[in-house]
Amino acid sequence: MSHVFRLLGPVEVRPSGKAVNLGGRMRRTLLLSLLLNINRPVTLDWLSEALWEGEPPLSATANLRTYAGALRRVLTTEMKGVGIVASDRAYQLVASPNKLDLTSFEKLTTEARTALAEGRHDVAVQRFDDAVALWRGPVGDGLPYGKPLAARLAVLHEQRLAALEDRAEARLALGRHSEVVADLRLLVGEQPLRERAWALLMRALYGSGDAAGALGAYAEARDHLAGQLGLEPGEELRRIHRAVLHRDPALAPPARHQARLTSAAESPAPRQLPRPGLLVGRDREARFLEGTLTPRGTVPPVTVVSGPVGVGKSALALRVAHAVADRFPDGQLYVDMAGAFHQERAVTAPQAVSWFLRALGDNTTGDDLSLGEASTRLRSLTSGLRVLFVVDNVIGSSQVRPLLPAGPGCAVLLTSRRVLPLDHAEHLTLDALTTEDAVSMLAGHAGRDRVDAEPDAAARIARLCEHLPLALRAAGALLAARPDWSLERLAGRLPRGICELLDHWDEQRIRDRLWASYELFRQNDPEAARLLWMISHQPGTDVSVPRAAELLCATAPCAQRALDRLTDEHLLRRLSPDRYEMVGLLRILAPRDSP
């Protein structure tokens, strides 16, 4: 693919296949800084620190304006729809991200890692090959820059190294051990302190029949770590070293390692379901879900609860899971893929499979298994058991497929913003509560007497919260914390600051929860996520197809695709064939700086 802007190596602009003259080094550093923040305003203060190492000169602002003006003339002369826009002490490079090689690199590595997680190793290798081929050298090589830009370039450098290591992992899974050795030798030569690269090299050498070479690589890694850091090799390197010394079959490429599965009877049945929150209404939906989670036939039932952010998908799923728990005596497993119950960052499919296996008593799993092997082990372990799997906040079907059991006595309950395309799945889409149920939820948190005393104000609060359980819970918690407040007082304040007010009092911090949801979506579809971000920062909450195309600097069909994607994710709602509206709670995203 031909890219107009190339920053994965020397900074270049190639509008027609031939590099244009950008001028001196400072201009190219400025262009690099703007490309790394494409379509986002970059302040003059940040640019001053990014372009000059140490204290910027007194003439920094004037110099920046001179550099920006020269670049603007070059870009507008050479191409249409691209330019540098000046705002209040900031500059913004406006262009389609598809013109940038970094965008393609991130898209290809995301596709490659998805394929790797799903066991499609040949596809993963091809995508990683295409991604790595975009690099023409170090980013920013030969350019002056200060600490803020240096930090951004270090992140890009780490992304490249991680892609090289993941590509080696995919090649090893295909048995291409000898082919990987040379690339990994170059990698550890460039980065002698990366323990994962040394571990991959040891596996590649042993798999190609060179056990002595694998032991030699361990000795080299140990010398580098001790000599430069004063550290011993980590557990992964030591484990592979032990495996080589003992000729462990797990490292042999022809035969897959088949460790003994621990019997579920040897461990207590896991009971991982979190405590359910307040659930009001939803009786019909709960009965439907309980009916779908009855194992029958030869295929374990799978049910997906979908709907917009804050509509109460998790609360309903957990309440139903507790109600049917006695149908699954061998355990109830739970994981929140957004990470809320495990860690701050999102949970990956390999992590989730590993947690499930450990919960079921299989303590022999670890880094010695690929995702495909671990998923197979999970299916084998649960084939004769009756286990309920609850997987919360799933962003896509590929994320959850490795977690699905095969045993007919098991069942799976998933929550997701979108309807997941899974075979043999039942689907339930949740809408906002009725006015009566919304007021009842408010009463459940604020107190029935207070709500009954001000029914009109209670109904107004419910309407301002858009009848969404997440916002109603926060409003009720605020009233409970302020017993001297009337409902009329809260109703009067909500139109002026519902986002900040509710965010301040919600125990799970609505803003952070929505931000985590946005981040997960951005990883999966950056173009559509960028459109959502732009909509959240424009006046009003609705957008037309032409306006979306203008925001994206793209064609109308491209904008329509992004709008449809956001609608499928329940991040926008369709008002008419040509107009869409942002789901109310997502306006909380707007005050944050774009990532």
XYZ file of C-alpha atoms in Angstrom:
595
model
C 0.000 0.000 0.000
C 1.314 3.470 -0.905
C 1.318 6.009 1.920
C 1.472 9.775 1.510
C 2.962 10.268 4.972
C 5.786 7.963 6.065
C 7.217 8.282 9.557
C 8.331 4.668 10.205
C 11.856 5.636 9.216
C 13.032 8.958 7.759
C 10.089 11.389 7.668
C 8.756 11.637 4.107
C 5.776 13.057 2.248
C 5.038 11.252 -1.029
C 1.816 12.583 -2.611
C 2.526 10.990 -5.993
C 5.142 8.365 -5.187
C 8.011 10.849 -5.092
C 9.261 12.494 -1.896
C 8.774 16.268 -1.714
C 11.340 18.647 -0.275
C 10.309 19.434 3.313
C 13.210 21.680 4.149
C 15.446 21.552 7.222
C 15.509 19.168 10.154
C 13.336 21.303 12.448
C 10.527 21.347 9.866
C 10.646 17.554 9.664
C 10.602 17.258 13.461
C 7.539 19.508 13.541
C 5.847 17.397 10.855
C 6.682 14.225 12.785
C 5.137 15.727 15.929
C 1.956 16.660 14.075
C 1.708 13.279 12.327
C 1.892 11.493 15.674
C -1.132 13.587 16.701
C -2.910 13.576 13.344
C -6.261 15.422 13.396
C -5.655 16.533 16.997
C -4.613 20.038 18.107
C -1.067 20.166 19.480
C -0.245 23.112 21.717
C 2.686 25.391 21.065
C 3.999 24.639 24.551
C 4.129 20.896 23.811
C 5.690 21.492 20.416
C 8.345 23.744 21.928
C 9.378 21.039 24.368
C 9.173 18.392 21.630
C 11.384 20.182 19.111
C 14.099 21.481 21.402
C 16.121 19.399 23.792
C 16.437 21.226 27.083
C 15.109 24.777 27.479
C 13.393 26.057 24.294
C 14.813 29.346 22.972
C 12.978 32.616 23.529
C 12.175 32.624 19.814
C 10.558 29.130 19.957
C 7.011 30.333 19.247
C 8.088 32.553 16.362
C 10.221 29.759 14.938
C 7.341 27.296 15.185
C 5.094 29.634 13.243
C 7.740 29.967 10.561
C 8.187 26.177 10.299
C 4.416 25.587 10.264
C 3.875 28.187 7.574
C 6.524 26.621 5.341
C 5.083 23.131 5.833
C 1.565 24.395 5.152
C 2.665 25.817 1.819
C 4.332 22.530 0.841
C 1.339 20.379 1.810
C -1.382 22.538 0.271
C 0.615 22.879 -2.933
C 1.191 19.146 -3.310
C -2.209 17.686 -2.296
C -5.868 18.410 -1.611
C -7.688 17.762 1.637
C -4.503 18.057 3.676
C -3.280 21.034 5.622
C -2.062 22.492 8.886
C -4.735 24.410 10.785
C -3.833 27.018 13.409
C -6.030 27.571 16.455
C -5.536 29.221 19.838
C -1.839 28.530 20.487
C -2.031 25.164 18.741
C -1.502 23.529 15.356
C -3.379 20.588 13.875
C -2.484 18.501 10.830
C -5.735 17.612 9.062
C -5.587 14.510 6.868
C -7.026 11.033 6.545
C -5.189 8.628 8.912
C -5.226 6.101 6.065
C -2.539 8.204 4.394
C -0.173 7.436 7.294
C 2.033 4.314 7.397
C 1.688 4.139 11.200
C -2.082 3.631 10.818
C -1.493 0.639 8.540
C 1.100 -0.763 10.934
C -1.300 -0.607 13.878
C -4.155 -2.116 11.842
C -1.992 -4.985 10.553
C -0.589 -5.831 13.987
C -4.095 -5.820 15.472
C -5.290 -8.225 12.759
C -2.179 -10.368 13.244
C -2.658 -10.669 16.998
C -6.320 -11.549 16.533
C -5.337 -14.312 14.106
C -2.624 -15.487 16.513
C -5.124 -15.670 19.368
C -7.531 -17.673 17.186
C -4.833 -20.152 16.144
C -4.684 -18.921 12.511
C -0.919 -18.784 12.604
C -0.335 -18.577 8.855
C -2.551 -15.480 8.630
C -0.797 -13.997 11.660
C 2.631 -14.463 10.056
C 1.504 -12.780 6.828
C 0.016 -9.784 8.661
C 3.115 -9.405 10.841
C 5.332 -9.638 7.743
C 3.355 -6.839 6.080
C 3.471 -4.723 9.240
C 7.213 -5.118 9.821
C 7.931 -4.351 6.150
C 6.570 -0.823 6.663
C 9.561 0.058 8.840
C 12.382 1.665 6.885
C 14.551 2.558 9.861
C 14.351 4.195 13.306
C 11.594 6.788 13.708
C 13.026 10.277 13.967
C 16.508 9.118 12.989
C 18.839 12.091 12.570
C 16.277 14.621 13.821
C 16.544 16.832 16.916
C 13.829 16.396 19.545
C 13.085 16.922 23.212
C 11.701 14.712 25.965
C 7.954 14.636 25.027
C 8.700 13.521 21.486
C 11.403 11.124 22.668
C 8.813 9.404 24.866
C 6.436 8.970 21.920
C 9.214 7.579 19.736
C 10.178 5.103 22.462
C 6.618 3.757 22.394
C 6.817 3.251 18.623
C 10.137 1.482 19.008
C 8.593 -0.865 21.575
C 5.658 -1.570 19.226
C 8.075 -2.643 16.502
C 9.995 -4.955 18.838
C 6.778 -6.506 20.134
C 5.623 -7.134 16.544
C 8.922 -8.870 15.740
C 8.589 -11.094 18.798
C 4.938 -11.908 18.094
C 5.834 -12.770 14.497
C 8.477 -15.182 15.792
C 5.851 -16.709 18.089
C 3.522 -17.294 15.141
C 6.303 -18.842 13.045
C 7.266 -21.178 15.888
C 3.633 -22.297 16.130
C 3.895 -23.315 12.457
C 7.047 -25.324 13.160
C 9.300 -22.917 11.225
C 12.030 -23.040 13.888
C 15.108 -22.851 11.676
C 13.673 -19.903 9.752
C 13.180 -17.924 12.975
C 16.712 -18.353 14.327
C 18.410 -15.786 12.079
C 15.793 -13.064 12.741
C 15.975 -13.637 16.479
C 19.784 -13.553 16.427
C 19.551 -10.091 14.875
C 16.933 -9.031 17.416
C 18.894 -10.053 20.514
C 21.984 -8.481 18.976
C 20.062 -5.199 18.715
C 18.263 -5.593 22.042
C 20.342 -7.858 24.314
C 18.211 -7.163 27.406
C 14.873 -8.382 25.987
C 14.264 -11.635 27.811
C 11.308 -12.625 25.637
C 13.495 -12.449 22.516
C 16.084 -14.704 24.172
C 13.340 -17.142 25.219
C 12.049 -17.316 21.644
C 15.584 -17.866 20.349
C 16.142 -20.729 22.803
C 12.891 -22.369 21.710
C 13.767 -21.914 18.027
C 17.260 -23.394 18.465
C 16.016 -26.377 20.447
C 13.157 -26.955 18.009
C 15.589 -26.980 15.090
C 17.700 -29.657 16.794
C 20.382 -27.439 18.342
C 20.063 -28.075 22.084
C 23.639 -26.916 22.674
C 22.878 -23.668 20.862
C 19.829 -23.144 23.070
C 21.957 -23.587 26.215
C 24.544 -21.231 24.750
C 21.861 -18.601 24.122
C 20.807 -18.884 27.768
C 24.388 -18.293 28.875
C 24.636 -15.226 26.612
C 21.377 -13.818 27.941
C 22.512 -14.366 31.519
C 25.828 -12.585 30.866
C 24.066 -9.534 29.363
C 21.510 -9.279 32.167
C 24.106 -9.689 34.901
C 26.689 -7.446 33.270
C 24.369 -4.533 32.414
C 21.610 -4.791 35.008
C 22.998 -6.986 37.777
C 19.984 -9.299 37.395
C 19.513 -13.037 37.016
C 17.303 -14.322 34.147
C 13.578 -14.269 34.823
C 11.319 -17.244 35.422
C 10.475 -17.756 31.730
C 14.112 -18.049 30.681
C 14.898 -20.312 33.624
C 11.913 -22.526 32.791
C 13.030 -22.975 29.180
C 16.594 -23.614 30.378
C 15.343 -26.406 32.648
C 13.199 -27.797 29.836
C 16.203 -27.956 27.488
C 18.380 -29.620 30.140
C 15.723 -32.290 30.731
C 14.792 -32.705 27.057
C 11.232 -31.718 27.932
C 8.800 -32.981 25.211
C 6.913 -29.680 25.560
C 9.661 -28.007 23.530
C 9.724 -30.626 20.772
C 7.977 -29.387 17.593
C 6.570 -32.712 16.258
C 4.538 -33.670 19.286
C 2.243 -31.371 21.198
C 2.808 -31.490 24.924
C -0.085 -33.276 26.629
C 0.231 -32.580 30.340
C -2.043 -34.433 32.716
C -5.318 -32.681 33.333
C -6.144 -32.366 36.991
C -9.505 -33.874 37.795
C -12.144 -31.345 38.762
C -13.040 -33.601 41.648
C -9.619 -32.869 43.186
C -10.485 -29.162 43.557
C -13.542 -27.395 45.005
C -15.986 -26.170 42.389
C -15.264 -22.487 41.598
C -17.864 -19.922 42.603
C -16.649 -16.733 40.879
C -19.855 -14.768 40.304
C -19.655 -11.228 41.758
C -22.449 -9.959 43.971
C -25.297 -8.716 41.742
C -26.395 -5.093 41.936
C -29.897 -3.681 42.240
C -32.091 -4.834 39.367
C -35.475 -3.228 38.739
C -37.917 -4.487 36.134
C -36.441 -6.812 33.505
C -38.648 -9.690 34.666
C -39.511 -10.712 31.126
C -35.881 -10.524 30.038
C -34.728 -12.514 33.078
C -37.222 -15.300 32.344
C -36.015 -15.437 28.742
C -32.378 -15.752 29.808
C -33.114 -18.413 32.400
C -34.867 -20.420 29.708
C -31.964 -20.163 27.287
C -29.436 -21.295 29.920
C -30.935 -24.741 30.298
C -28.496 -27.290 28.781
C -30.163 -29.528 26.255
C -28.938 -31.482 23.262
C -25.295 -31.887 22.285
C -24.272 -28.208 22.019
C -23.863 -26.026 25.146
C -26.223 -23.037 25.026
C -24.719 -19.597 24.402
C -26.693 -16.407 25.098
C -25.601 -12.840 24.310
C -27.050 -9.800 26.098
C -26.344 -6.638 24.076
C -27.204 -2.972 24.393
C -25.771 0.528 24.890
C -23.411 1.579 27.658
C -25.124 1.877 31.042
C -28.295 -0.012 30.127
C -27.740 -2.690 32.803
C -26.421 -5.660 30.818
C -24.009 -6.807 33.537
C -26.552 -6.411 36.355
C -29.105 -8.534 34.486
C -26.546 -11.179 33.533
C -25.269 -11.553 37.093
C -28.765 -11.711 38.589
C -29.753 -14.467 36.148
C -26.447 -16.295 36.653
C -27.055 -16.446 40.404
C -30.625 -17.618 39.801
C -29.531 -20.604 37.671
C -26.302 -21.402 39.570
C -27.738 -24.616 41.053
C -28.027 -26.040 37.517
C -24.213 -25.966 37.294
C -22.835 -27.802 40.343
C -19.316 -28.062 38.887
C -18.816 -24.321 39.040
C -19.651 -20.830 37.834
C -16.794 -19.002 36.115
C -16.715 -15.247 35.614
C -14.442 -12.805 33.796
C -14.879 -9.126 32.946
C -12.987 -8.578 29.689
C -12.819 -4.854 30.479
C -10.663 -5.765 33.469
C -12.794 -4.331 36.267
C -12.610 -7.386 38.501
C -9.017 -8.420 37.758
C -6.753 -5.538 36.797
C -6.770 -2.009 35.438
C -6.166 -3.030 31.849
C -8.412 -5.046 29.587
C -8.239 -8.836 29.870
C -6.965 -10.783 26.863
C -8.323 -14.119 25.707
C -5.142 -15.999 26.787
C -5.412 -14.490 30.282
C -9.074 -15.426 30.569
C -8.471 -19.034 29.447
C -5.605 -19.316 31.920
C -7.769 -18.018 34.786
C -10.572 -20.443 33.939
C -8.193 -23.398 33.829
C -6.653 -22.511 37.170
C -10.093 -22.055 38.700
C -10.995 -25.578 37.552
C -7.904 -27.019 39.216
C -5.534 -27.235 36.249
C -2.379 -25.748 37.749
C -0.004 -27.059 35.056
C -0.846 -24.347 32.505
C 1.332 -21.367 31.806
C 3.507 -19.870 29.127
C 4.345 -23.337 27.811
C 0.926 -23.480 26.087
C -0.272 -21.494 23.114
C -3.781 -20.029 23.188
C -5.011 -22.816 20.915
C -3.583 -25.502 23.201
C -4.983 -23.840 26.325
C -8.406 -23.491 24.684
C -8.341 -27.175 23.710
C -7.437 -28.093 27.268
C -10.329 -26.011 28.613
C -12.774 -27.805 26.309
C -11.354 -31.181 27.289
C -11.507 -30.393 30.988
C -15.146 -29.270 30.881
C -16.417 -31.863 28.388
C -18.084 -33.923 31.105
C -18.837 -31.129 33.575
C -21.761 -28.802 34.233
C -20.181 -25.337 34.386
C -21.659 -21.884 33.761
C -19.373 -19.400 31.947
C -20.217 -15.696 32.377
C -18.081 -13.404 30.202
C -18.769 -9.693 30.678
C -18.025 -6.733 28.379
C -16.981 -8.686 25.293
C -15.916 -6.432 22.424
C -15.903 -9.003 19.600
C -16.568 -12.656 18.843
C -12.878 -13.426 18.262
C -12.178 -12.349 21.846
C -14.562 -14.926 23.301
C -14.352 -17.939 20.965
C -11.325 -19.460 22.766
C -13.335 -19.400 26.025
C -16.325 -21.377 24.784
C -16.734 -24.898 26.224
C -17.836 -27.938 24.253
C -19.475 -29.999 27.005
C -23.272 -30.262 26.562
C -23.756 -29.760 30.309
C -22.175 -26.293 30.223
C -23.726 -22.938 29.330
C -22.351 -19.511 28.381
C -23.778 -16.070 29.163
C -22.112 -13.096 27.451
C -22.618 -9.332 27.592
C -21.520 -6.985 24.813
C -22.462 -3.651 23.320
C -23.047 -5.338 19.983
C -24.805 -8.491 18.799
C -21.994 -11.034 18.517
C -21.961 -13.328 15.451
C -21.607 -16.668 17.245
C -22.982 -20.009 16.081
C -25.889 -21.521 18.034
C -26.308 -18.321 20.090
C -29.506 -16.763 21.442
C -29.655 -12.958 21.546
C -31.328 -10.403 23.824
C -30.982 -6.639 23.217
C -31.740 -4.379 26.190
C -33.326 -0.947 25.913
C -33.604 1.771 28.532
C -36.008 1.254 31.448
C -39.588 2.427 31.425
C -40.327 5.592 33.384
C -41.929 3.571 36.183
C -38.959 1.205 36.501
C -36.481 4.076 36.248
C -38.160 5.877 39.153
C -38.196 2.614 41.126
C -34.451 2.218 40.585
C -33.891 5.772 41.801
C -35.960 4.943 44.871
C -33.944 1.806 45.492
C -30.842 3.943 45.994
C -32.239 7.238 47.344
C -35.125 5.909 49.431
C -38.752 5.260 48.566
C -40.149 7.957 50.880
C -38.082 10.738 49.287
C -39.058 9.678 45.783
C -42.751 9.331 46.631
C -42.675 12.811 48.180
C -41.514 14.406 44.905
C -42.864 12.235 42.059
C -42.561 14.929 39.363
C -38.930 15.688 40.224
C -38.172 11.959 40.356
C -39.616 11.469 36.868
C -37.565 14.444 35.622
C -34.350 12.998 37.056
C -35.156 9.677 35.400
C -35.665 11.438 32.074
C -32.441 13.445 32.411
C -30.631 10.167 33.157
C -32.213 8.825 29.948
C -33.723 5.940 31.969
C -30.302 4.256 32.023
C -29.572 2.185 35.169
C -25.919 3.273 35.371
C -26.818 6.975 35.564
C -29.843 6.343 37.812
C -27.689 4.422 40.273
C -25.241 7.309 40.423
C -28.010 9.881 40.874
C -29.530 7.773 43.655
C -26.149 7.419 45.352
C -25.721 11.194 45.233
C -29.102 11.741 46.863
C -28.314 9.149 49.525
C -25.058 10.964 50.301
C -26.884 14.344 50.474
C -29.966 13.714 52.654
C -30.528 17.487 52.893
C -31.008 17.786 49.126
C -34.464 17.712 47.615
C -35.047 15.828 44.383
C -36.075 19.130 42.824
C -32.637 20.554 43.650
C -30.877 17.664 41.946
C -33.221 17.826 38.945
C -32.429 21.522 38.589
C -28.683 20.899 38.568
C -28.532 17.924 36.234
C -29.032 19.765 32.920
C -26.040 21.986 33.739
C -23.605 19.237 34.645
C -24.979 15.693 34.567
C -21.702 14.160 33.441
C -19.439 15.644 36.085
C -22.060 15.441 38.839
C -22.833 11.774 38.341
C -19.219 10.897 37.693
C -18.214 12.463 41.023
C -20.605 10.359 43.066
C -20.723 7.022 41.257
C -18.755 4.428 43.170
C -17.382 2.879 39.944
C -16.669 6.277 38.360
C -18.813 6.497 35.286
C -16.206 8.470 33.359
C -13.504 5.844 33.851
C -15.882 3.024 32.992
C -16.958 4.684 29.758
C -13.362 5.589 28.934
C -12.305 1.946 29.332
C -15.175 0.932 27.048
C -14.085 3.527 24.472
C -10.458 2.346 24.648
C -11.476 -1.262 23.945
C -13.498 -0.123 20.941
C -10.657 2.112 19.690
C -8.311 -0.870 19.609
C -10.762 -2.776 17.426
C -11.876 -0.010 15.041
C -9.732 3.162 15.301
C -11.411 4.952 12.368
C -14.934 4.631 13.794
C -13.639 5.488 17.276
C -12.024 8.640 15.908
C -15.364 9.698 14.425
C -17.080 9.119 17.780
C -14.435 11.267 19.435
C -14.950 14.100 16.962
C -18.731 13.959 17.359
C -18.347 14.209 21.142
C -16.359 17.441 20.733
C -18.659 19.224 18.300
C -21.654 21.356 19.341
C -24.808 19.297 19.681
C -25.114 15.530 19.810
C -26.313 14.591 16.322
C -24.447 14.257 13.043
C -25.311 13.713 9.394
C -23.450 11.561 6.883
C -21.977 14.613 5.066
C -20.838 16.103 8.380
C -19.253 12.788 9.394
C -17.395 12.660 6.080
C -16.151 16.199 6.708
C -14.946 15.298 10.211
C -13.083 12.241 8.934
C -11.760 13.964 5.791
C -13.143 10.919 3.981
C -15.742 9.976 1.380
C -19.417 9.604 2.225
C -19.306 5.758 1.925
C -16.380 5.639 4.367
C -18.260 7.882 6.779
C -21.400 5.751 6.397
C -19.429 2.625 7.259
C -18.081 4.261 10.417
C -21.563 5.482 11.400
C -23.040 2.025 10.854
C -20.255 0.493 12.949
C -20.954 2.900 15.798
C -24.675 2.179 15.535
C -24.032 -1.573 15.676
C -22.003 -0.948 18.846
C -24.892 1.056 20.380
C -22.606 4.088 20.574
C -24.879 6.045 18.223
C -28.592 5.750 17.579
C -30.104 6.261 14.136
C -32.603 9.151 14.035
C -33.242 8.953 10.285
C -31.517 7.341 7.279
C -29.090 10.277 7.104
C -28.787 11.430 10.736
C -27.425 9.868 13.906
C -27.311 10.840 17.568
C -24.733 10.081 20.253
C -25.912 7.919 23.151
C -26.233 10.372 26.030
C -23.739 9.028 28.564
C -20.956 9.024 25.991
C -20.848 12.816 26.187
C -18.758 12.242 29.315
C -15.867 11.407 27.001
C -15.685 14.918 25.629
C -13.773 16.665 28.445
C -10.827 14.271 28.169
C -7.841 14.838 25.951
C -7.772 12.558 22.939
C -5.360 9.618 23.396
